[in-house]
XYZ file of C-alpha atoms in Angstrom:
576
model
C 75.856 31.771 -18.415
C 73.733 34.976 -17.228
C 71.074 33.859 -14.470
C 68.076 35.564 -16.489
C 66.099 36.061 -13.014
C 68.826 38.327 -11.812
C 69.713 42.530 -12.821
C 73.477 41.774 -14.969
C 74.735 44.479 -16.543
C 76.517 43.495 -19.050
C 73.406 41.381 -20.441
C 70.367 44.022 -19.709
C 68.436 44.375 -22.556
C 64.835 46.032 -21.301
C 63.179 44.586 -24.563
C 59.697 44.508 -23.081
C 59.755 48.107 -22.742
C 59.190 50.886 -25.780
C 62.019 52.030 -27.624
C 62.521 55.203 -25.809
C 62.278 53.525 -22.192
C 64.668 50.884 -23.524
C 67.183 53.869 -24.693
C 67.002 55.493 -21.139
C 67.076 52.770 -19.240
C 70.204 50.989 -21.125
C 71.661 54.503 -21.396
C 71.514 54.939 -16.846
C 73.525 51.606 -16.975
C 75.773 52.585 -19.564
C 76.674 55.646 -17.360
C 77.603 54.176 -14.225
C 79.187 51.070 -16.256
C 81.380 53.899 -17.604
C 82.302 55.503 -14.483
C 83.953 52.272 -13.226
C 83.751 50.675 -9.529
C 86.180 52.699 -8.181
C 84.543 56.382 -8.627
C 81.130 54.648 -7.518
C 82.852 53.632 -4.263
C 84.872 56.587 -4.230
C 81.897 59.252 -4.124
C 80.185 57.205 -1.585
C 83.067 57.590 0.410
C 83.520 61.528 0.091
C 79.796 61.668 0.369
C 79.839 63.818 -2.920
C 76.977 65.174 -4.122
C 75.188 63.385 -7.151
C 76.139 66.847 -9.220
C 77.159 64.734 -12.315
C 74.471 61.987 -12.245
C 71.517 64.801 -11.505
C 73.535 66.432 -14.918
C 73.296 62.834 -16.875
C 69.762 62.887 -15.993
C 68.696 66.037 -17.387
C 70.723 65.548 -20.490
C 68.793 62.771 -21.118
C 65.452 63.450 -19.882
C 64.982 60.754 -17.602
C 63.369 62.296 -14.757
C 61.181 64.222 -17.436
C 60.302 61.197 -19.206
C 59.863 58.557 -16.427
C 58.065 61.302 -13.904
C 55.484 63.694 -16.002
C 52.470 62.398 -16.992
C 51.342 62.433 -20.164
C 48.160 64.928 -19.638
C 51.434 67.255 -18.477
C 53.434 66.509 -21.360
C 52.122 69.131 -23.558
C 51.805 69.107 -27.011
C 55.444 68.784 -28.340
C 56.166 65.973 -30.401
C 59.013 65.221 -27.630
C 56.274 64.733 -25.182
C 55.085 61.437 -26.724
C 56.799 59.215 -23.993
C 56.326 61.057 -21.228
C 54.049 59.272 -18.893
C 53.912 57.887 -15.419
C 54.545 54.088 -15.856
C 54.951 51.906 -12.665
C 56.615 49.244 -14.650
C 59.218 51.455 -15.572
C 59.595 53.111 -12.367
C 60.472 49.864 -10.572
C 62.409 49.007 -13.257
C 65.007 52.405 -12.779
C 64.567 51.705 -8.976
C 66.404 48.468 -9.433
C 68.869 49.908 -11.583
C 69.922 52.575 -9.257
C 69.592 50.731 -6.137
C 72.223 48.536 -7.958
C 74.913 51.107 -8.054
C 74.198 52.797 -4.886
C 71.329 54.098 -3.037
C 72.271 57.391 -2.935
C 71.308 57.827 -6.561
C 67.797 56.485 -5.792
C 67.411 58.506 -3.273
C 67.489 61.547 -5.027
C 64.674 59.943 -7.666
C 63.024 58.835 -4.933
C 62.329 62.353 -2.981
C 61.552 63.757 -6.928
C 59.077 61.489 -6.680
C 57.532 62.190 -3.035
C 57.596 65.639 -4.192
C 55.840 65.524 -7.404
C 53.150 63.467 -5.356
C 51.053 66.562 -4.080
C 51.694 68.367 -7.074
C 49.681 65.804 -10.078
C 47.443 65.358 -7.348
C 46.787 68.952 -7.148
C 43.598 71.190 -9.154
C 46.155 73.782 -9.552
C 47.391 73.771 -13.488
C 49.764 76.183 -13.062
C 51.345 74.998 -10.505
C 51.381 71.533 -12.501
C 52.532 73.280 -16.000
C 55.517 74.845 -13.842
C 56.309 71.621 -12.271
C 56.645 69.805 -15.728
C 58.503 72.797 -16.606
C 61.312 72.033 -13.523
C 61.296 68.721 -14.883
C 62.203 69.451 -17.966
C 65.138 71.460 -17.237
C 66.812 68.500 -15.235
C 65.567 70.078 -11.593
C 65.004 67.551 -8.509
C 61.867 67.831 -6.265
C 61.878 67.661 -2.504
C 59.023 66.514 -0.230
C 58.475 69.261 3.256
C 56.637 66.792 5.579
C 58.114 65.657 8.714
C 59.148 67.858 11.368
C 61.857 67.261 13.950
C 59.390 67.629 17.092
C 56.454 65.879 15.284
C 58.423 63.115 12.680
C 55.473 62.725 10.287
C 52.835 63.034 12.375
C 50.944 65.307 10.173
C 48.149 65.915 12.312
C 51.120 67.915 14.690
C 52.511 70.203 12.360
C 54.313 73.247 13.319
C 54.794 75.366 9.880
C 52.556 77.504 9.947
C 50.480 79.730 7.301
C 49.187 83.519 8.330
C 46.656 84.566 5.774
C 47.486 88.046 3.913
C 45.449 90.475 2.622
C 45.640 89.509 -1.180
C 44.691 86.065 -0.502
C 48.398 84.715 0.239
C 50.034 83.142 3.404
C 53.077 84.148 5.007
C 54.598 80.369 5.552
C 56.832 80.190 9.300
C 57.945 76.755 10.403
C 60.785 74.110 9.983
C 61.141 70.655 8.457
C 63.537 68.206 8.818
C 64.543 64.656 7.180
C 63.814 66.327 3.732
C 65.315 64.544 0.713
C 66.575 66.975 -1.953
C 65.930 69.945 0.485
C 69.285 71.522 -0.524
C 68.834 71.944 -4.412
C 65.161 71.207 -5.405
C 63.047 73.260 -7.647
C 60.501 72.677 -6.149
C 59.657 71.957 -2.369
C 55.927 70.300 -1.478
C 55.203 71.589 2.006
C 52.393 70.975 4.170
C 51.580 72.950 6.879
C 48.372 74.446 8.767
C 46.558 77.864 8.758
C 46.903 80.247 11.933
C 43.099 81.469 11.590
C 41.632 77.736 11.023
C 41.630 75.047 13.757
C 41.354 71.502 12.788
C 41.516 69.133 9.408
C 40.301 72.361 7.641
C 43.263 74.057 8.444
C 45.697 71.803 6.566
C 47.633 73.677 3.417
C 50.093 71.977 0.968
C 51.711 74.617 -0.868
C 55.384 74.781 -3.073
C 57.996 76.364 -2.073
C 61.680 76.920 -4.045
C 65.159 76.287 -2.574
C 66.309 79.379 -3.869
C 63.966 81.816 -2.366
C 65.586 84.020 0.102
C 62.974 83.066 2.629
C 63.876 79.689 2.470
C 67.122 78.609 4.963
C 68.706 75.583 4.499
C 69.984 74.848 7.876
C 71.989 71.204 7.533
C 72.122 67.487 5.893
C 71.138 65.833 8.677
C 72.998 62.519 7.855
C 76.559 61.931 6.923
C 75.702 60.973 3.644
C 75.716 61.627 -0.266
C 72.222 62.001 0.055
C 71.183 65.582 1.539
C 68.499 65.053 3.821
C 67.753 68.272 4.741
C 66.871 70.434 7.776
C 64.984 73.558 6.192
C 63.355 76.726 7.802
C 60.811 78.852 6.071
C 60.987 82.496 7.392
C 57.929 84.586 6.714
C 57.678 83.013 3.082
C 55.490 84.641 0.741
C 52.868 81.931 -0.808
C 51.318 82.951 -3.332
C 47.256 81.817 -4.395
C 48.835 80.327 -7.230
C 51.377 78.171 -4.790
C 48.846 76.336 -2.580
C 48.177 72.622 -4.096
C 45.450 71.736 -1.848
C 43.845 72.921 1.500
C 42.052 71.380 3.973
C 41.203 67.263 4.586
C 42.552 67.101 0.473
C 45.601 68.056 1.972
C 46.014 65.169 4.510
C 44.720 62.745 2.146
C 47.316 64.044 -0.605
C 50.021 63.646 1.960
C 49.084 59.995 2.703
C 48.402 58.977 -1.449
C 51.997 60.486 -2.091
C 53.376 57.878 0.260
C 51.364 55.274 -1.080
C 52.495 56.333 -4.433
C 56.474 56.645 -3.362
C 56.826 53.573 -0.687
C 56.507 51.210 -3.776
C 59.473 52.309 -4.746
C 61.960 50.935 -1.775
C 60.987 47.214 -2.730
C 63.049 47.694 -6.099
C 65.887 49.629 -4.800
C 66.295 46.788 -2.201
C 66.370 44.011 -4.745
C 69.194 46.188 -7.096
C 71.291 46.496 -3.872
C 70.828 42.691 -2.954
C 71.589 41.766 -6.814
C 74.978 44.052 -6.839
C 76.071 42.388 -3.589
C 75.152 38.872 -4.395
C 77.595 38.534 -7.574
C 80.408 40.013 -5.462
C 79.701 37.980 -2.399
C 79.241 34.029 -4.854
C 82.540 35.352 -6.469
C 84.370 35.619 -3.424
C 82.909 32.557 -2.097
C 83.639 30.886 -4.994
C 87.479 31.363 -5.142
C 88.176 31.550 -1.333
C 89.903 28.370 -0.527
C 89.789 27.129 3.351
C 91.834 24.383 5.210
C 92.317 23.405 1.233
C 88.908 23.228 0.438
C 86.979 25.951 -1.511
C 84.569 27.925 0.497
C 81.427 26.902 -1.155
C 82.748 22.972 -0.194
C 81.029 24.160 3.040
C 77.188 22.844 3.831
C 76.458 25.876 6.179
C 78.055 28.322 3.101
C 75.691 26.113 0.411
C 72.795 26.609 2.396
C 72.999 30.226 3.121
C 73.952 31.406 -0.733
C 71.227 29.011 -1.620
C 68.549 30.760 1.379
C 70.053 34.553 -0.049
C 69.410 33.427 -3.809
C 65.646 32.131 -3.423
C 64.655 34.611 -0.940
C 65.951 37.430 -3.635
C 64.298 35.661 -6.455
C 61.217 35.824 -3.993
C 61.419 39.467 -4.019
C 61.444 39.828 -7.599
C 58.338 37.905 -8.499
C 56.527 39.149 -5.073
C 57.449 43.474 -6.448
C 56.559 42.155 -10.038
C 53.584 41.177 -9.419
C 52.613 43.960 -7.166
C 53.194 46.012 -10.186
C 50.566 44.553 -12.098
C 48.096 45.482 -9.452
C 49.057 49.025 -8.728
C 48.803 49.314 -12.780
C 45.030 48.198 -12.696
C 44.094 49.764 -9.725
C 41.075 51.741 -9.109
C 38.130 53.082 -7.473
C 36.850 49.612 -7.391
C 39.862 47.854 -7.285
C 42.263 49.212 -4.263
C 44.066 45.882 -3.540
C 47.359 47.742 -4.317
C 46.701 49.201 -0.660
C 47.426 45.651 0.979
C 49.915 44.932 -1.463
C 52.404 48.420 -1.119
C 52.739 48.091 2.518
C 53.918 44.485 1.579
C 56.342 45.541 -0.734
C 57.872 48.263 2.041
C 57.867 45.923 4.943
C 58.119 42.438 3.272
C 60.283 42.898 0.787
C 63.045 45.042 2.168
C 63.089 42.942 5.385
C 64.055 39.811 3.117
C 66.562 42.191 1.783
C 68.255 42.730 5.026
C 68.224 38.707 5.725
C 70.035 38.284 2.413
C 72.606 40.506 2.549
C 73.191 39.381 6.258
C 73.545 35.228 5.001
C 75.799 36.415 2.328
C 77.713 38.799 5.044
C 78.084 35.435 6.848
C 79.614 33.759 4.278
C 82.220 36.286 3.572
C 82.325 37.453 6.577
C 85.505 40.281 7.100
C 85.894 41.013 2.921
C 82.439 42.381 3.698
C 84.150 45.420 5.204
C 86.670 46.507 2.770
C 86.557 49.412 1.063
C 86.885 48.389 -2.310
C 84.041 46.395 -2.237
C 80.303 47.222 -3.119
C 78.632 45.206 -0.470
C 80.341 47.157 2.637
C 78.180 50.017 1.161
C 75.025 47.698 0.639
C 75.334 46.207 4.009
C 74.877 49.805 5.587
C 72.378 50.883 2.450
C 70.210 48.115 3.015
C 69.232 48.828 6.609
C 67.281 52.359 5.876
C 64.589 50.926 3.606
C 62.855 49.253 6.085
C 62.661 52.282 8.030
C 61.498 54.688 5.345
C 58.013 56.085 4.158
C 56.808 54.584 7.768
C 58.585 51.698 9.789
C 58.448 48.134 9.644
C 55.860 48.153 12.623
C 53.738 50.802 11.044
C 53.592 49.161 7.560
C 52.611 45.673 9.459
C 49.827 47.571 11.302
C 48.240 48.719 8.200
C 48.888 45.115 6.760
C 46.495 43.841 9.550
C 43.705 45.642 8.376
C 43.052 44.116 5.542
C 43.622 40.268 7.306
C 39.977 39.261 7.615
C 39.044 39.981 4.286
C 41.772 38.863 2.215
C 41.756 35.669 4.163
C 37.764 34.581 4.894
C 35.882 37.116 2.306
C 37.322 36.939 -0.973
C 35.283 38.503 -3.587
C 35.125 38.361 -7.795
C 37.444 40.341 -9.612
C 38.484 39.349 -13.562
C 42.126 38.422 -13.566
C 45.256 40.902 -13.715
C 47.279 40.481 -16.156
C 50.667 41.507 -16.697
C 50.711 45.092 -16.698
C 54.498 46.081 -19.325
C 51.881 48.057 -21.344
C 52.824 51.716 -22.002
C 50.185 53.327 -20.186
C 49.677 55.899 -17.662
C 48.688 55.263 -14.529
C 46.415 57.999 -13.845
C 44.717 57.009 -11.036
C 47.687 56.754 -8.310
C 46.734 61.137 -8.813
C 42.994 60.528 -8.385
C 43.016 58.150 -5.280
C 40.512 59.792 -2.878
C 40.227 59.975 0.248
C 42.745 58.000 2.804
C 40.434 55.928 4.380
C 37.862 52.537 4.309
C 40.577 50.439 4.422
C 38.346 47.709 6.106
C 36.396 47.317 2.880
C 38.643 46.422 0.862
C 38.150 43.281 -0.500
C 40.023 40.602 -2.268
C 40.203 38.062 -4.908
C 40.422 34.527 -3.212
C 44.091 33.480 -2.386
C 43.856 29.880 -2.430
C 43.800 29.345 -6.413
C 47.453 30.422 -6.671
C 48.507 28.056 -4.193
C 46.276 25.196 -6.293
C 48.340 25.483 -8.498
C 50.644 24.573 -7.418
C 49.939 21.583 -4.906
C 52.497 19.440 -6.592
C 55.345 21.422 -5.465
C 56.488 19.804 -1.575
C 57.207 22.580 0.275
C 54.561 24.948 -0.996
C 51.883 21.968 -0.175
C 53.512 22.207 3.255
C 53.218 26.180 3.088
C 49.494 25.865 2.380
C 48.893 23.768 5.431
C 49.934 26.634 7.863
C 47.827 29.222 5.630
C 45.154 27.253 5.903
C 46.074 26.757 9.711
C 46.314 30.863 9.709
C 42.750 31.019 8.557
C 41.474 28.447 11.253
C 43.464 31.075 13.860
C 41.635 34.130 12.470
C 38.040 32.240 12.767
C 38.382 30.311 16.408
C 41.402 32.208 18.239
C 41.921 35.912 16.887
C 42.658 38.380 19.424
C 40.306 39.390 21.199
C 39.279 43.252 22.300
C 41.939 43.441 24.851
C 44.996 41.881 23.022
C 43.916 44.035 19.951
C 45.978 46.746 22.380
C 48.751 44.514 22.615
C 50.781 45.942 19.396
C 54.029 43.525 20.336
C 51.304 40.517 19.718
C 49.357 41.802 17.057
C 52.771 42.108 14.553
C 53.488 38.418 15.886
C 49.859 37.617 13.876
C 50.975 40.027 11.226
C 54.266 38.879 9.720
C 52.595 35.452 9.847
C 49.585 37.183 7.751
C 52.602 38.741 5.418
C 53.955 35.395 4.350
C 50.743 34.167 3.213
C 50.621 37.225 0.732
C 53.951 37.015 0.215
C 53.518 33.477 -1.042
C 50.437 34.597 -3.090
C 52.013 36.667 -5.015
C 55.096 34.424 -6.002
C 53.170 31.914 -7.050
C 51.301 34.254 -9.606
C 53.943 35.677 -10.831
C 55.964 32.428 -11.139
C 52.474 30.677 -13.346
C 52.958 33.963 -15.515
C 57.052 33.561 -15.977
C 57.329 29.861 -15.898
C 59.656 29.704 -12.839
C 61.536 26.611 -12.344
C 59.961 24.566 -10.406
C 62.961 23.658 -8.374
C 63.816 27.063 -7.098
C 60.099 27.538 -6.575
C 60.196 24.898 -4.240
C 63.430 25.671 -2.223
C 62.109 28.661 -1.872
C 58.608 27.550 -0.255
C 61.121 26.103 2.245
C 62.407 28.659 3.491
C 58.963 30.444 3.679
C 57.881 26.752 5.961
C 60.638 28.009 8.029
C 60.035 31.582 8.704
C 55.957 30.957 9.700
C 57.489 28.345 11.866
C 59.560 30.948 13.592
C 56.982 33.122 13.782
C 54.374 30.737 15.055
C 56.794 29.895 17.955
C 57.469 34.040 18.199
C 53.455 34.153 18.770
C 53.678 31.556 21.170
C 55.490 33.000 23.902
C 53.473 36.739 23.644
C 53.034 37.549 27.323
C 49.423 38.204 26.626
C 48.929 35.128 24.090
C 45.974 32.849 25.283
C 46.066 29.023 25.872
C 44.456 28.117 22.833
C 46.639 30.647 21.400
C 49.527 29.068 21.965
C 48.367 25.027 21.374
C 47.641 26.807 17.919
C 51.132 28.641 17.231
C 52.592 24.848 18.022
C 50.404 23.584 15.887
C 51.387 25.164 12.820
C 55.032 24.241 13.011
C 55.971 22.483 10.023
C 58.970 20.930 8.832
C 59.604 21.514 5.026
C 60.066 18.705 3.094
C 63.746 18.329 2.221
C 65.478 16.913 -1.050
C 69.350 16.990 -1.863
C 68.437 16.412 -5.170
C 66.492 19.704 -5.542
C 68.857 21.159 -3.229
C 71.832 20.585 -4.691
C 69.992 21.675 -8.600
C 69.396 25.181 -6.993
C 72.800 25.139 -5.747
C 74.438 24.759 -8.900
C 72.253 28.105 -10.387
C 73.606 30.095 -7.443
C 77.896 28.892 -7.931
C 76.809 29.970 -11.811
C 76.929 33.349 -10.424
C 80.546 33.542 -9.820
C 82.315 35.693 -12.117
C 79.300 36.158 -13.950
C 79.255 40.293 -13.292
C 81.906 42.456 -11.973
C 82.151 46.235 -12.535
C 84.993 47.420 -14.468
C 87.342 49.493 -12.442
């Protein structure tokens, strides 16, 4: 039988989704179902270009659909299910990040490139953009520079002002998704005549324009990741999106908007892998024993499957809240940068226990996971690094943890809906007042549950840390000790978020709790990580010991969860 808390293909029916969602979404599967394992793995290979797939799309309309809002849908009849949907977003993610992340990519820089462009006054430039869409074009996004990365206050393309109220647009940009065949190209660059904030442009740009020189894919990839040079390109009035400070701040929402995305594509790639890596497992047979006989192979499968169910209720959750954000409501900003860092770092420790288990079949080329053992390592290091993303996490400690405030509950957010505000969020800053609904209730909950009892101890120990032995001015310098305090910060969200999602889905309680385990372990590890900080105080460090906990262990339990994770075997396997 199917485990229903895992992606299967041959069992995916998106029935909490409206009719024409379900169609496309059951119709992407269908494709790649139909093109078999072996052209999948084949393409990847030959780093072919996603000619056919990008052609599938816009037969279908699924860019169109999934990415225009509805105010851009126009008044066709065929425009009715156009909208910008979260739910459904994260729901594609998975599906392509389960057949290769090369195809997500491509969405994925659409989607970066489409930011500036709904957030934009412009209508024109918003009626052409639907337009691209329509006709099955990609979008690109023309940030980072090769000298500068995405350091946006550093940027080198620059704008002359003409006479008829134009630029002339000189510069290069490099690690730009799509850059080869989009449409549409969202560039951001600075005026010559205008120093400072006030000087920032974000304009569009088109592939095809003769001004425009595609210089190389800058990775040996499928994906085209472009190095581009603009040449005296004429910009029109009628190109530029936004100017001045609404220009930073549109570059920063269009990340917030398009680093949600990597937590999905993460769990597809982790879902893909895990059926081929409990299959092999399964039917390996060592010194005349199966491989799963093992207790080291057990326990790792078993780690791999909970922490991957993790990820699923953590991103679903975080759904709900990007859905109901708002101007009074911007908890989705602590919550994103979890979803980045958090959740694609638990995809690289997955794929690596299940890469121990099967150790050299990991590496052949006829397998999916050799591709989702590379795939899986760039997600953590996209739309900002791990270290970045756990910075901005640790703004928002002291609040979430000692100052929650009233907010009526979220629910789950499968409505079809747009979510208008990720176009309308404001300026990029006041992240120290946001506030936060109080934590603790989700973990009430559940105080029946062993391990996530033992889990609330060391958030409540975390707290007790932030009140008597935070860093003080001088260690808040010290960025290697300050992401020590972070990830340990991370897995008290991280658990918050589980256990709503797993109230709101019924989750067995048994995989609930082996997964709180695990959790016991990692703030452990990270407590004793804290610990030895060169610049970590005394009472520092009597505190990181402190909050080592051992989780509370049952074979019982153990071996139930166990017997969900050898139900995977043979479950899924692509045709050929």
């Amino acid at each position: 039988m199917a485990d229903s808390l895992l992606f299967n293909p041959h069992t995916y029916d998106p029935a909490h989704f409206d009719p024409e969602t379900r169609r496309l979404l059951r119709a992407t599967v269908d494709w790649f179902e139909a093109r078999g394992k072996r052209r999948l793995i084949e393409d990847y290979r030959t780093r072919a270009w996603l000619g056919d797939f990008l052609a599938f799309s816009a037969k279908e309309g699924l860019f169109e659909t999934f990415l225009t809002p509805s105010a851009e849908a126009g008044a066709a009849e065929d425009g009715t299910d156009k909208r910008w949907d979260t739910a459904r977003i994260a729901a594609l993610n998975e599906i392509l990040g389960f057949y290769g992340l090369d195809y997500w990519y491509a969405w994925q820089v659409t989607i970066l490139g489409l930011g500036p462009v709904w957030q934009s006054d412009n209508g024109a430039a918003r009626a052409r953009a639907a337009e691209l869409l329509a006709q099955g074009e990609v979008f690109a996004f023309g940030l980072s520079e090769k000298t500068h990365g995405a350091d946006i206050y550093s940027t080198d393309m620059l704008l002359e002002p003409q006479a008829d109220g134009g630029f002339r647009a000189t510069g290069s940009k490099y690690y730009i998704g799509n850059g080869n065949a989009a449409g549409l190209v969202s560039v951001f660059g600075r005026r010559t005549d205008v120093d400072g904030p006030d000087g920032y442009v974000f304009f569009a740009a088109d592939s095809r324009h003769p001004a425009y020189h595609l210089v190389k894919n800058v990775v040996d990839s499928s994906k085209f990741v472009s190095e581009f040079r603009l040449e005296e390109y004429p910009v029109a009035a009628e190109d530029v999106l936004h100017t001045g400070r609404a220009a930073f701040d549109a570059a920063l929402n269009t990340v917030n908007v398009g680093k949600f995305n990597l937590c999905t594509a993460s769990i597809g790639i982790c879902e893909h892998a895990m059926y081929e890596a409990v299959t092999h497992a399964q039917n390996r047979v060592l010194y005349g024993r199966p491989v799963t006989a093992f207790p080291h192979v057990r326990r790792e499968l078993a780690d791999a499957y909970v922490r991957l169910v993790g990820m699923k209720l953590f991103s679903d959750r975080a759904v709900d809240y990007f859905r109901s954000a708002g101007p009074e409501d911007r908890r989705y900003l602590l919550f994103n940068p979890m979803t980045k860092m958090k959740v694609t770092t638990e995809g690289e420790k997955v794929i690596d226990l299940m890469w121990d288990v099967i150790a050299a079949k990991g590496f052949e080329k006829d397998n999916y996971f050799a591709q989702a053992a590379v795939e899986i390592r760039g997600l953590p290091k996209l739309e900002g690094t791990v270290h970045v993303n756990l910075a901005l996490i640790l703004k928002f400690m002291r609040n979430h943890l000692l100052a929650p405030a009233d907010y009526a509950p979220v629910p789950t957010r499968l409505d079809a809906a747009d979510d208008t505000f990720l176009f309308r969020q404001g300026p990029a800053r006041g992240l120290g007042s946001v506030r936060f609904h109080d934590w603790r209730p989700a973990y009430d909950a559940y105080t029946a549950v062993p391990n996530v009892a033992r889990f609330r101890e060391q958030a409540d120990a975390l707290c007790e840390f932030v009140r008597t032995a935070a860093p003080d001015e001088e260690q808040s310098r010290d960025l290697d000790l300050l992401l020590a305090v972070g990830q340990l910060f991370a897995l008290v969200v991280h658990g918050q978020l589980v256990l709503e999602q797993a109230r709101l889905t019924g989750l067995d309680e048994d995989v609930l709790d082996e997964l709180f385990a695990v959790l016991v372990r990692d703030f452990s590890a990270h407590a004793v990580e804290l610990h030895g900080k060169d610049s970590a105080t005394e009472p520092q460090q009597a505190w990181a010991l402190g909050a080592v906990r051992r989780p509370v262990v049952d074979e019982a339990r153990s071996a139930r969860v166990w017997q969900r994770v050898e139900a995977l075997s043979g479950t899924y396997e692509m045709a050929q």
